Amino acid sequence: MEKGYIHLKTKNTSYVLKVNDYGHLENLYYGALLSDKEDFSVLENKQQNMLGTSTIYSGEPDDKYSLDFVNLEIATIGKGDYRKPSLLLEHDLGFVSDFIVIEHGYGKIDDLAKNSLPIPQNFDHYYYVLLEDKISKTIIKLDYLLFASANVIARRVVVIKSTAKLLKVASFNLDMVNNHYDVYYTFGAWANEIRPVRTKINPGIFEISTLAGPSSNRHNPFFLLLGKETGLDFGKAYGFNLIYSGPFKATIERNAYNNLRINHGINDETFSKVLKEDEVFITPFAILTFSEMGENGVSHNFHHFIKHHIVRKEYATKARPILLNNWEATYFDFNEQKIKALINKASTLGIELFVLDDGWFKNRNNDYTGLGNYEIDNKKLPHGLKGLSNYARKKGMKFGLWFEPEMVSKDSEIFKNHPEWVIQIPGVTPSTGRFQYALNLALKEVQDFIIQNVTETLKSADISYVKWDYNRNLSDFYTLNNAFSTFFYDYTVGLYNILNALMSAFPALLWEGCASGGNRFDLGILSFFDQIWVSDCSDAYERIRMHSVLAKAYPLSVMSGHVSAIPNHQMLRHIPLQTRFHNAFMSGGFGYELDVTRLTPKESKEIKEYNAIVKLFQNVVINGQYYELHSGSQKDKKAYGVISEELDTALILISNGIYQTLPEINKLPALPLNDEYIYNVTALSQATDIKTFGSLLNMVLPKFIKHDGAIINYLNKRKSAEELVKMPVLETFKVSGKALKGGALTLYPEWSATGVSETTRMSQDFTSILYFITKSD
Ligand code: DGJ
């Protein structure tokens, strides 16, 4: 086996490995691109004098070589490395392993072992390292896929041969010196997904993990390592994620020598595996990226990678149809007449797709019953899905449908006839989630059943969009063979088998994943579904914050946001329609989720205008480069922008949390546009609800009108406050790219209780403003 250095490169990063004199695989460096001419020996960890309690590996040739000080690519226990292992085996002689490189080199695509776990597409190079455990004789292969322009390295481990019991097989291990890093990660729960945390890495072990079944809303599988000084646009930033939809575990260990050990992969709690003869075990791919350009730099790498190497090409760059989903409009309480009324109205507003959500099949009038039957409820929909989809077509709209194929209710035929298909421990009453049971997707019969069921329904009508829901965590998972336990892994691979079959059969459909909102938002799902519903909280303010945190690791094109009713059903918050539009539009795939038949004339008019704007600009949201931006000094004010590739169009959203009346000069956040161009910057004509002002109205109206009386109510449904007092507020500027790049453009001042004018921006709690920036001819 060839000893020496291995230099893996992407456009701007280097990953330098060394097969050292002992045959161990060391990581010497991961960071900004180095030249091939570099003397890599200067990167090596030089051993200190032997320290008191250190374990010396062999004494030969170096009597100071201790694995506790080596940055290893595969980490095991029992030979002097006292950090957490990334690979743990139990074999005839115990738990100790010592992996030595036996072969390495560039490989061919065909060399990649395959099951249904997704493999990111179109990599530039594949490098492999084959290692053998001197003790158990286990053979493993480390796979490295290099994605040059995305600056991403994907890594995984394949256990090729082993008689040991595998107790932990993380997808990667990365050891590095801690340079005052913070970790940025997310936590959350149902309807409150994706809360961000940035915290110093302290000595000890930091972990994000889940055993919920899906990758879960508890923690998203992505996390960042940011230098202490790293900001949005500058400083070292590392990003990590896993291409997997099941329970994961990521740990960062900081030891007394200020070294960090990072590993990420399937959760080893509940996992063990004994290989059959000729069987291999494949971990999911994890991805690693690095940027010197701060948080935005690392998110650009992630976005590029997902758009070009993860998502299906069919929708990777396509603008999404504007949709209306009936869930928050009707919940389960609908019939054909009501749905047709929604379609009728939607078709006059420029909405392009109607999505029929939960409740269309027999016995599905509440959460308790009906899942698993998928036979149309003829009482509600006498002309079936076909009748409805044809109706939508006639009205010039497409038709989409909700499914929850992984679950069944107690009253379903499947629960009665195939109890063994349901995840339950024999003899133990299974626990429920949303009163439903989960099918065991690891079983081939269940996979076939789901594929057939969904296929039949999709063929039964003119359906062009699917919302695939999954509304509970898993429980009662079991194994009938106590020699191994791979329940979650097998479930996840089973899910991918199903999705592979359905994507090949229906490639043209737009597929949206959903799991009570964001309970399964990960790169595994995105290898099949084109986008994911982020949260069951549809409040405009909560959602834009969630989307912006997700955008650290995922492009807007894989998320979707809807304009919902006020008060918002989850927060009881009242946010003006224009703001609800701004925020949903800047969220990715765009739509509505409210009863459009109850819109006021003013709302209908606004919505028509908004939809025309979506059609003009959605391309920039889906395909543009996303930036989180700096905005003023107010803590609760945030800004986000997208810029088209040609730098001729950009959008900037400035969003308020709790509003403060600070007499601050507002500048349009700096955005890297083209220095040579002149741009028009404009915001939608301000449309404040008359009722916002309450009794203050009479300070500007010529005659006294009762502010909560019938006249104001009538007017409120038809006019904005600006229209009422004939004082339009239309912010529009002509400005150079250079000035925009410098953040020099001054915006209209915000309302601060000192009167209104044609240049007063009516900011309130949770409102936002969207600027459209277009190159001037
Ligand atoms: C949870 C989803 O997130 C909602 O949008 C809706 O589809 C319901 N399930 C339907 O049961």
Coordinates of C-alpha atoms in Angstrom, one line a residue, residues 184-188 192-198 219-220 222-224 232 241 295-296 298-299 302-303 521 534 541-556 559 586-587 626-628 638-640:
Y184 CA -24.6 26.7 15.0
Y185 CA -27.5 24.2 15.0
T186 CA -31.3 24.1 15.2
F187 CA -33.9 22.7 17.6
G188 CA -37.6 22.7 17.5
N192 CA -42.2 25.6 16.1
E193 CA -39.5 24.1 13.9
I194 CA -36.0 25.3 13.1
R195 CA -35.0 27.6 16.1
P196 CA -31.4 28.5 15.7
V197 CA -28.7 28.4 18.4
R198 CA -25.1 29.5 18.1
H219 CA -33.0 18.9 15.3
N220 CA -32.3 19.3 11.7
F222 CA -27.3 20.1 9.4
F223 CA -25.0 22.1 11.6
L224 CA -22.2 24.7 11.1
L232 CA -22.6 36.6 7.6
N241 CA -25.3 17.5 6.7
E295 CA -22.3 32.0 6.9
N296 CA -23.4 33.1 3.4
V298 CA -21.2 28.1 3.4
S299 CA -24.9 28.4 2.5
F302 CA -24.9 24.0 0.3
H303 CA -27.4 25.6 -2.1
F521 CA -36.8 18.0 6.3
V534 CA -41.6 23.6 6.3
Y541 CA -43.5 36.1 10.7
E542 CA -42.7 32.7 12.2
R543 CA -42.4 31.2 8.7
I544 CA -40.0 33.7 7.3
R545 CA -37.7 33.2 10.3
M546 CA -37.8 29.4 9.9
H547 CA -37.1 29.7 6.2
S548 CA -34.2 32.0 6.8
V549 CA -32.6 29.6 9.3
L550 CA -33.2 26.7 6.9
A551 CA -31.6 28.8 4.2
K552 CA -28.3 28.4 6.0
A553 CA -28.3 24.9 4.6
Y554 CA -31.0 24.6 2.0
P555 CA -32.0 26.7 -1.0
L556 CA -35.4 28.5 -1.0
M559 CA -39.2 25.1 0.6
M586 CA -39.8 35.0 -0.4
S587 CA -40.2 31.5 1.1
Y626 CA -29.6 33.8 -1.5
Y627 CA -28.1 36.2 1.0
E628 CA -28.9 36.9 4.6
K638 CA -33.8 41.1 9.6
A639 CA -33.2 41.2 5.9
Y640 CA -32.8 38.6 3.2

